[in-house]
PDB file of C-alpha atoms and ligand atoms in Angstrom:
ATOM      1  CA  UNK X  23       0.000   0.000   0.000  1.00 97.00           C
ATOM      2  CA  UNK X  24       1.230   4.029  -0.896  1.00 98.00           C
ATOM      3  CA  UNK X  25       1.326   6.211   1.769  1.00 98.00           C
ATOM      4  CA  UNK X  26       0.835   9.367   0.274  1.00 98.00           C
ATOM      5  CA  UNK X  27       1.738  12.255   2.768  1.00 98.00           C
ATOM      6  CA  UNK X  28      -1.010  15.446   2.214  1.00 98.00           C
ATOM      7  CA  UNK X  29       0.556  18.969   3.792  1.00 98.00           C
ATOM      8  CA  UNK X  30       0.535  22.563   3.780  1.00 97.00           C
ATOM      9  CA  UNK X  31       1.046  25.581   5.622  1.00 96.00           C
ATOM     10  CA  UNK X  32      -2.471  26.990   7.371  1.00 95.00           C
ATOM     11  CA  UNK X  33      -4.975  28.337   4.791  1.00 95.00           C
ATOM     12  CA  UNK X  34      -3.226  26.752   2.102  1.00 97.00           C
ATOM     13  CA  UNK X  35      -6.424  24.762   1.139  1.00 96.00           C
ATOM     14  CA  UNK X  36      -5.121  21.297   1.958  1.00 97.00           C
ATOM     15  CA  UNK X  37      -8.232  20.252   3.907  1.00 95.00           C
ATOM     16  CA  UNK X  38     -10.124  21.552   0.196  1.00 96.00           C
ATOM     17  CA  UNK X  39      -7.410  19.087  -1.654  1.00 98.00           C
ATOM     18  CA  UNK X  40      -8.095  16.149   0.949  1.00 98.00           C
ATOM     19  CA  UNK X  41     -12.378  16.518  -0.069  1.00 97.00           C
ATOM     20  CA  UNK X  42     -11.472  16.426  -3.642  1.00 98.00           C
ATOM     21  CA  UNK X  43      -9.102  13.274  -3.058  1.00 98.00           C
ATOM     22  CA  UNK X  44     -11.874  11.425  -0.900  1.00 98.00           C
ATOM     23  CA  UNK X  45     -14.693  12.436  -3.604  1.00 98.00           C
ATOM     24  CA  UNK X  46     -12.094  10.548  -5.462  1.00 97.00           C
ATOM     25  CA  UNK X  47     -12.190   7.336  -3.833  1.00 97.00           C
ATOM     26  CA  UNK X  48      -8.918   7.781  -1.454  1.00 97.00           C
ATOM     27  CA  UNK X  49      -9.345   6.695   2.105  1.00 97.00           C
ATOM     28  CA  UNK X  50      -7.925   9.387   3.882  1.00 98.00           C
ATOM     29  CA  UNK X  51      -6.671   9.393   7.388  1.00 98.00           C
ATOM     30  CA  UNK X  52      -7.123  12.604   9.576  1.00 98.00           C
ATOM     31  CA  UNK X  53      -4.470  13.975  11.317  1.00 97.00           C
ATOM     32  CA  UNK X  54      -5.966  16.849  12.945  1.00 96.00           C
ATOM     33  CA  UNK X  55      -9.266  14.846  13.666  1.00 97.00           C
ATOM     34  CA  UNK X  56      -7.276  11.689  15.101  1.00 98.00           C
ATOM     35  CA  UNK X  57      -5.674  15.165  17.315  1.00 97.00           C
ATOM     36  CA  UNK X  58      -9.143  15.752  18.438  1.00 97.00           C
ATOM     37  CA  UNK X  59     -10.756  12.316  19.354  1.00 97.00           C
ATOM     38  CA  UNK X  60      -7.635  10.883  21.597  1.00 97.00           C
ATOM     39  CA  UNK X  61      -8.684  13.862  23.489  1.00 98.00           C
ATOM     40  CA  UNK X  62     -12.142  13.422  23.512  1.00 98.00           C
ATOM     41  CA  UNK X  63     -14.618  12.452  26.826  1.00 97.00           C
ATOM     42  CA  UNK X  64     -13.553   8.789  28.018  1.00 97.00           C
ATOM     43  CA  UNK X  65     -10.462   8.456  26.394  1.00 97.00           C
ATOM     44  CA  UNK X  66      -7.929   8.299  29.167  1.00 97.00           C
ATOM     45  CA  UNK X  67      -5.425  10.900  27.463  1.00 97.00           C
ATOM     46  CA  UNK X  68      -8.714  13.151  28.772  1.00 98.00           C
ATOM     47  CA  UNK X  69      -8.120  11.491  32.423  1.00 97.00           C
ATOM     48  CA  UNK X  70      -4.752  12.341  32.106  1.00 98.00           C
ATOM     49  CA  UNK X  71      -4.713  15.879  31.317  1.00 98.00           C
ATOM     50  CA  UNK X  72      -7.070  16.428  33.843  1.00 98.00           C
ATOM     51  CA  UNK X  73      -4.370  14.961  36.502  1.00 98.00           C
ATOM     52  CA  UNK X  74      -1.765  16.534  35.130  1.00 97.00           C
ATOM     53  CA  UNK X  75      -3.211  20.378  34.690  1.00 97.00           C
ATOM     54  CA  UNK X  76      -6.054  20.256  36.379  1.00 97.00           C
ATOM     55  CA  UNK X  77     -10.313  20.004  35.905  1.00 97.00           C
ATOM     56  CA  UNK X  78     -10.546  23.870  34.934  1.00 97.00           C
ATOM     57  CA  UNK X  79      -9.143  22.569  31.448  1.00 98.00           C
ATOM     58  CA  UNK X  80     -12.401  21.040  31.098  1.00 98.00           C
ATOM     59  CA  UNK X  81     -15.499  22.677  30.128  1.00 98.00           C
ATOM     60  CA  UNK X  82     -18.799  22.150  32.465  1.00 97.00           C
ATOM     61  CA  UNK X  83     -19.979  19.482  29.742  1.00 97.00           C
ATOM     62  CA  UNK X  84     -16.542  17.169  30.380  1.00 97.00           C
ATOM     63  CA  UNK X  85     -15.490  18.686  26.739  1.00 98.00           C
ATOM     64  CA  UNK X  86     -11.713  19.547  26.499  1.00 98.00           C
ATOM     65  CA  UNK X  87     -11.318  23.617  26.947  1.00 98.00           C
ATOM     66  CA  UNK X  88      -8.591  23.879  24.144  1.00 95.00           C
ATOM     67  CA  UNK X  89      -8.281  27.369  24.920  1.00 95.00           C
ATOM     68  CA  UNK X  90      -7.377  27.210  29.145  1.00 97.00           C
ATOM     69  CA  UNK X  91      -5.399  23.710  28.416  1.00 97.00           C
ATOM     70  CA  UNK X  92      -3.188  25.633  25.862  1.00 94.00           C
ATOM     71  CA  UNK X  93      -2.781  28.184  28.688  1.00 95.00           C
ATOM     72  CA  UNK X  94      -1.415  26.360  31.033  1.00 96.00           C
ATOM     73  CA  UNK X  95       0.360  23.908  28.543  1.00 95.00           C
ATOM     74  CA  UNK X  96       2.581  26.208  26.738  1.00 93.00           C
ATOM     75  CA  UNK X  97       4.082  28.409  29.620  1.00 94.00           C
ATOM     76  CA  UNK X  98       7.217  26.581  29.032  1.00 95.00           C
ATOM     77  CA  UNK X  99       9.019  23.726  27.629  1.00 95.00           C
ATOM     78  CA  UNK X 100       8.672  21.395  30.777  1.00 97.00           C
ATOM     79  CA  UNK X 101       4.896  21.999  30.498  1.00 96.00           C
ATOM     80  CA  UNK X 102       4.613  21.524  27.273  1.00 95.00           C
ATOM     81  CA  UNK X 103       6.766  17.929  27.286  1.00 96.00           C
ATOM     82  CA  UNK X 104       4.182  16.882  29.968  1.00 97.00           C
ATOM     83  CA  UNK X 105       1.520  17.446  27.375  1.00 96.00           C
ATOM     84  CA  UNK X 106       3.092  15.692  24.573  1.00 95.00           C
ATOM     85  CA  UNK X 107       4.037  13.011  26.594  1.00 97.00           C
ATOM     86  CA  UNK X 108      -0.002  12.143  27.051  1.00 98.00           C
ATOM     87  CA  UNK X 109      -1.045  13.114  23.526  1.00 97.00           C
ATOM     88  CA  UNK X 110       1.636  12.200  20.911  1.00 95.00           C
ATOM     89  CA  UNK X 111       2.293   8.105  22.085  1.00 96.00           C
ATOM     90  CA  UNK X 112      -2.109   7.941  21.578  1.00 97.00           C
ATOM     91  CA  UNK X 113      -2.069  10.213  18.347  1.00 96.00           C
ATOM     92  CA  UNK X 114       0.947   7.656  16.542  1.00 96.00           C
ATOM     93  CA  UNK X 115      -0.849   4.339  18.291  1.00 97.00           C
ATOM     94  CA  UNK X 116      -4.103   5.058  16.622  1.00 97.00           C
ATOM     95  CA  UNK X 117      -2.082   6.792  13.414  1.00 97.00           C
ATOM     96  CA  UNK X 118      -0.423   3.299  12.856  1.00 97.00           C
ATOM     97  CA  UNK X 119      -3.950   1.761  13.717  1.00 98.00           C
ATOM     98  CA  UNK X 120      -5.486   3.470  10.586  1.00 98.00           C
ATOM     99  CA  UNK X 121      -3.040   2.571   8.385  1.00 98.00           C
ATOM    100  CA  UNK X 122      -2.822  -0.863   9.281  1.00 98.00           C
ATOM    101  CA  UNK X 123      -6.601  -0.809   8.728  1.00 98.00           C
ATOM    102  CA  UNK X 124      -6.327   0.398   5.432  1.00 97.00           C
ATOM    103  CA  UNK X 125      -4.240  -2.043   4.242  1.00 97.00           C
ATOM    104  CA  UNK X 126      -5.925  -4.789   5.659  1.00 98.00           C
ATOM    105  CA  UNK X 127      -9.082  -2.999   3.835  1.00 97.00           C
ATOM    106  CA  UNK X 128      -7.046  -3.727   0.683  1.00 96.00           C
ATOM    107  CA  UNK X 129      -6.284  -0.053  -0.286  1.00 96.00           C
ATOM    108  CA  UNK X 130      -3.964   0.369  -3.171  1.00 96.00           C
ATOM    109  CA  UNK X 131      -2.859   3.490  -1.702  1.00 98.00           C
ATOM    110  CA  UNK X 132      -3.629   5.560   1.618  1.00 98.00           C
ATOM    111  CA  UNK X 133      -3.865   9.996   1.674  1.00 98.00           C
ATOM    112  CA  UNK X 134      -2.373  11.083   5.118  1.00 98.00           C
ATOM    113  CA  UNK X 135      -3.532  14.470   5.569  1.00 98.00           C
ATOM    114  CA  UNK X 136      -1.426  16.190   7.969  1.00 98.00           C
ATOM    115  CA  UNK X 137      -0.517  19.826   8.369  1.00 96.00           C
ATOM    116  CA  UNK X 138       3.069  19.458  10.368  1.00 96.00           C
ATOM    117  CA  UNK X 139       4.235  16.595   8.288  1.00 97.00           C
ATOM    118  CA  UNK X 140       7.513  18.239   6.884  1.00 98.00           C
ATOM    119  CA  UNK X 141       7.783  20.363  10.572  1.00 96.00           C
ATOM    120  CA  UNK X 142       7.999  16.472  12.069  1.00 95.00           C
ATOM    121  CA  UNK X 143      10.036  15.386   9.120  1.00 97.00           C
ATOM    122  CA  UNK X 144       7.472  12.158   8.697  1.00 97.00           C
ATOM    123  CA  UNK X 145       7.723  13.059   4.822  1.00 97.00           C
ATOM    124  CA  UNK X 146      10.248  10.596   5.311  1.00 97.00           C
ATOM    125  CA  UNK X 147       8.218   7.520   5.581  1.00 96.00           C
ATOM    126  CA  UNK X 148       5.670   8.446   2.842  1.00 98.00           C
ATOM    127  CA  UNK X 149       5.980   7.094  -0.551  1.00 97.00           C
ATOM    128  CA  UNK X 150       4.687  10.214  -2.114  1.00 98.00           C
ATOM    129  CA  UNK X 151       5.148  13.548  -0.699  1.00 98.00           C
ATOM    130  CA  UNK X 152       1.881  16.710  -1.884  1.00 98.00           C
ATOM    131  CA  UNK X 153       2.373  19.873  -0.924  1.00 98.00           C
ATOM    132  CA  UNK X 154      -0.234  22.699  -1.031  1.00 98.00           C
ATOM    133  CA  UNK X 155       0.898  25.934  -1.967  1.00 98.00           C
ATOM    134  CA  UNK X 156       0.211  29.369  -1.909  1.00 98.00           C
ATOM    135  CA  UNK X 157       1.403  32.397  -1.127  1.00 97.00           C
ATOM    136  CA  UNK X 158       1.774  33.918   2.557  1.00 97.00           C
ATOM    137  CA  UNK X 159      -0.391  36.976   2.129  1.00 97.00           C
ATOM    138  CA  UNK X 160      -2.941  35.127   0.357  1.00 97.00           C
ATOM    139  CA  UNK X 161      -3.513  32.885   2.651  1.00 97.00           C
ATOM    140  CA  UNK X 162      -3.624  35.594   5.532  1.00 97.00           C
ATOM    141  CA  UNK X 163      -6.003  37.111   3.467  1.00 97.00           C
ATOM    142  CA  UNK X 164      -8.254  33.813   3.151  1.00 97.00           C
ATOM    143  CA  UNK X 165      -8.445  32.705   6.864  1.00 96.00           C
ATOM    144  CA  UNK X 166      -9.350  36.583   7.795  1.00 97.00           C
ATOM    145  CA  UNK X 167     -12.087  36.953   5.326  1.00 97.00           C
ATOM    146  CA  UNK X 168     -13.325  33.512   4.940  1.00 95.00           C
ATOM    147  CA  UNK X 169     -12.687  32.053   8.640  1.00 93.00           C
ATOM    148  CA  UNK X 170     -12.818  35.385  10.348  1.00 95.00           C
ATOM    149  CA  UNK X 171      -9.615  35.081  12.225  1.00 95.00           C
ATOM    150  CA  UNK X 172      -7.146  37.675  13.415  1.00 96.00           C
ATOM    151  CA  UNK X 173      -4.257  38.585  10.809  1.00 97.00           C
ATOM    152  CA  UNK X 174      -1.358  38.734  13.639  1.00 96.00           C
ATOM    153  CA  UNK X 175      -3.013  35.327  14.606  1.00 94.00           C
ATOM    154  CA  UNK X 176      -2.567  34.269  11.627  1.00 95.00           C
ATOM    155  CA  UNK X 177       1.104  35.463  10.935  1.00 96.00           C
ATOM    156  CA  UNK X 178       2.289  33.697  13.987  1.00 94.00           C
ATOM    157  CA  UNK X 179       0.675  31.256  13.408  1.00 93.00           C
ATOM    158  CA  UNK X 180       2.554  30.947  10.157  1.00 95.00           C
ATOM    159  CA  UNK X 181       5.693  31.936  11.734  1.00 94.00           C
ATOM    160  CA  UNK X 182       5.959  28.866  13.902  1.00 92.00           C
ATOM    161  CA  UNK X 183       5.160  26.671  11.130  1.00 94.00           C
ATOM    162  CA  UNK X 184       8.446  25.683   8.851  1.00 96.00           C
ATOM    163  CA  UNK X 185       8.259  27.709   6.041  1.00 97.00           C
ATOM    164  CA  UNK X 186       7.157  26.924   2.573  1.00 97.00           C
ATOM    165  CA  UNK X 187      10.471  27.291   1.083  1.00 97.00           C
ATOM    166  CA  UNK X 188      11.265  24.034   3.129  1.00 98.00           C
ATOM    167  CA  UNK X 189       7.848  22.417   2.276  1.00 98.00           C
ATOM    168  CA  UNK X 190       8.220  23.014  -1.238  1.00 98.00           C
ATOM    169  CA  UNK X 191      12.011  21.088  -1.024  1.00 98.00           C
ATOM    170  CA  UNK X 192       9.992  18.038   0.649  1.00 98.00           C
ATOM    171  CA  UNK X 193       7.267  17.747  -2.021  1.00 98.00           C
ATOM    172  CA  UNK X 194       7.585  15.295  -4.917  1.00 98.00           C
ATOM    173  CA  UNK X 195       4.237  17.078  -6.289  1.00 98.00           C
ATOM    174  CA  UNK X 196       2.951  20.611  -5.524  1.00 98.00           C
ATOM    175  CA  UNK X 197      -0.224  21.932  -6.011  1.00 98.00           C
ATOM    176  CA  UNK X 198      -0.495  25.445  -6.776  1.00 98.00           C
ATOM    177  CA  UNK X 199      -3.541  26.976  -5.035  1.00 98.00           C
ATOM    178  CA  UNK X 200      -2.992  30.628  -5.691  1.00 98.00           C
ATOM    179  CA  UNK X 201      -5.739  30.767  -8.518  1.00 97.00           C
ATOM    180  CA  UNK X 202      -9.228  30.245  -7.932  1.00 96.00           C
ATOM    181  CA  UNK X 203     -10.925  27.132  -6.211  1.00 95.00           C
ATOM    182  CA  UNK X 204     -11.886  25.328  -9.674  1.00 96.00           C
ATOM    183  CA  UNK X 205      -8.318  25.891 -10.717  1.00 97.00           C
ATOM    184  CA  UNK X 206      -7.911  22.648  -7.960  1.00 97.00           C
ATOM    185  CA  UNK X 207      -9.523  19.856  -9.806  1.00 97.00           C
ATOM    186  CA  UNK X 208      -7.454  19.137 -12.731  1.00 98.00           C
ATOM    187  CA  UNK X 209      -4.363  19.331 -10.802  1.00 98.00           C
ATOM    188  CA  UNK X 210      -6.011  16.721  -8.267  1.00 98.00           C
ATOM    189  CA  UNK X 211      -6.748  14.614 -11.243  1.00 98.00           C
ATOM    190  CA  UNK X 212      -3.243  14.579 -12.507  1.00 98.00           C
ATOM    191  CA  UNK X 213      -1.963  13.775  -8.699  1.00 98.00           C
ATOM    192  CA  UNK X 214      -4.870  10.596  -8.941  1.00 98.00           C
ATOM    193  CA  UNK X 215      -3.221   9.657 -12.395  1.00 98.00           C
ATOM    194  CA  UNK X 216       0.108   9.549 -10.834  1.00 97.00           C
ATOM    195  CA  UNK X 217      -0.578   7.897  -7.685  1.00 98.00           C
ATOM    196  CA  UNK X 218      -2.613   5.074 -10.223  1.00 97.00           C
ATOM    197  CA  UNK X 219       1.188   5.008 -12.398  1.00 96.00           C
ATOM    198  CA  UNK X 220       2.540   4.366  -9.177  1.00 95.00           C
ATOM    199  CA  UNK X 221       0.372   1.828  -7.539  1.00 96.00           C
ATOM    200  CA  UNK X 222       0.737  -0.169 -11.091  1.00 95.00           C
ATOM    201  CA  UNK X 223       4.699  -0.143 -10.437  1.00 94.00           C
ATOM    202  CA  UNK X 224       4.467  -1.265  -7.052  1.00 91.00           C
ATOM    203  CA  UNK X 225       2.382  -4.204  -8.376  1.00 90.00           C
ATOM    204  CA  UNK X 226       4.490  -5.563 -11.009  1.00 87.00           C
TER     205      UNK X 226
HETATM  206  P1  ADP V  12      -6.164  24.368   5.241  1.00 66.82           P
HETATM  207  O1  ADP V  12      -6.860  23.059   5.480  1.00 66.82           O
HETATM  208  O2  ADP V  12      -4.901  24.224   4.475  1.00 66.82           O
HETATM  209  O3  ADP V  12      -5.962  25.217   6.475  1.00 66.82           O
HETATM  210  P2  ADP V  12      -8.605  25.097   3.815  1.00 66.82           P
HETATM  211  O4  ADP V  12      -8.781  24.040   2.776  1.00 66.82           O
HETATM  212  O5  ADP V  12      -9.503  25.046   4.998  1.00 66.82           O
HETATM  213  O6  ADP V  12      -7.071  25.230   4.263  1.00 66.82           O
HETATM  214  O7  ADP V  12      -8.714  26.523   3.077  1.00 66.82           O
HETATM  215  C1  ADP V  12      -8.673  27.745   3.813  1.00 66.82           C
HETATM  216  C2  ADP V  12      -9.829  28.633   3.379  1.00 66.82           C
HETATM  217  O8  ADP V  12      -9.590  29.074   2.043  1.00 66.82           O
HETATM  218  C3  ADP V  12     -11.170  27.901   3.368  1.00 66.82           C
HETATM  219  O9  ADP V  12     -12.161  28.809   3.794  1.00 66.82           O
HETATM  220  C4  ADP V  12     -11.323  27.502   1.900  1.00 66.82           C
HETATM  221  O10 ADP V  12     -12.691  27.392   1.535  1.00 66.82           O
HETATM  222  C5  ADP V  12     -10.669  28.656   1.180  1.00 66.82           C
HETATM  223  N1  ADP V  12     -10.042  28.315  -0.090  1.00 66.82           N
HETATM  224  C6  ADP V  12      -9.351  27.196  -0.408  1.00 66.82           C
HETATM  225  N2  ADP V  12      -8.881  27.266  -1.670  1.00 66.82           N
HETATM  226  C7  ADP V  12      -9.270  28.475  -2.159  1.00 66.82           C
HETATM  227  C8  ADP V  12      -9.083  29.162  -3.417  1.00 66.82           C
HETATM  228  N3  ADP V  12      -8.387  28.627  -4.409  1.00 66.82           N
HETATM  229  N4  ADP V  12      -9.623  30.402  -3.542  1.00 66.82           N
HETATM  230  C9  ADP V  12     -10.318  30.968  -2.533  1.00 66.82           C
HETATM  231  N5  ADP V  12     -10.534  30.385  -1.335  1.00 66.82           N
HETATM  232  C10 ADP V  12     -10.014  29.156  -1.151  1.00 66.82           C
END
């Protein structure tokens, strides 16, 4: 099975690319929602957080306050280890858990969509590397207007991020998302008719 590795820098419109890839069949595995569920009510990452920073990082319906845990989580490096060390061991368990599900599933090929995947150098272990790209002030200028966040969010944000010059060196394929929204479908289709080239090599 292909792992193909899905990335870009925030507002780039990988999460836009990922739709288009699963109307196109691909299974696609969620890094930012596998983020989400190891953290959600019952899941003893939850219970653990809770010991470790305390119940006001909950909100009154047992829900994880993102907001108050990042507070208290990112004050300095020590604190910030002790969070990592509850997350990041779930987040690769049930990672590895999807793809070996996939595979068993009998997928030809696999789409893991995952913003920091250059920033945690897994581009590595993919067979196929996409980046999204598109230029810095554009994509300020999308998340403000179309996802009403702040612009020096945004920029730091974006700052603390590796930077696309470093993305773009990781990608074997980059998809140019500075045009318009429809300019994203052929370039999706020629990524599907090379990732169907390269399933057919693996095979023979
Ligand atoms: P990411 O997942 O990389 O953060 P999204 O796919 O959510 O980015 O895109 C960020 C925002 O920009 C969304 O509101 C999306 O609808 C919009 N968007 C994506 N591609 C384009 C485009 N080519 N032109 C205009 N807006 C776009």
């Amino acid at each position: 099975m292909l792992k193909i590795g899905l990335t870009g820098g925030i507002g780039s419109g990988k999460s836009t690319v990922s739709t288009l890839l699963t109307e196109r069949g691909f299974e696609v595995i969620d890094a930012d929602r596998i983020a989400r569920e190891v953290v959600e009510p019952g899941q003893p990452a939850l219970a653990e957080l809770v010991e470790t920073f305390g119940m006001d990082i909950l909100h009154s319906d047992g829900t994880l306050n993102r907001g108050e845990l990042a507070r208290r989580a990112f004050v300095d490096a020590e604190h910030t280890e002790l969070l990592n060390a509850i997350t990041h061991p779930r987040i690769r368990e049930e990672t590895a858990r999807r793809f070996a599900a996939a595979e068993e599933a009998g997928e030809s090929s696999v789409i893991y969509d995952m913003p920091l995947l250059v920033d945690q150098g897994l581009q590595k272990s993919m067979d196929l590397t996409v980046v999204v790209d598109v230029d810095i002030d554009t994509r300020v200028s999308r998340l403000v207007s179309l996802r009403g966040l702040a612009e020096d969010d945004v920029r730091r944000r974006i700052a603390a991020q590796v930077s696309d010059e470093v993305r773009r060196t990781a990608a074997d394929v980059i998809i140019d998302n500075n045009g318009t929204p429809a300019a994203l479908a052929p370039q999706v289709d020629a990524l599907v008719e090379r990732i169907r080239a390269a399933e057919a090599a693996a095979a023979s």
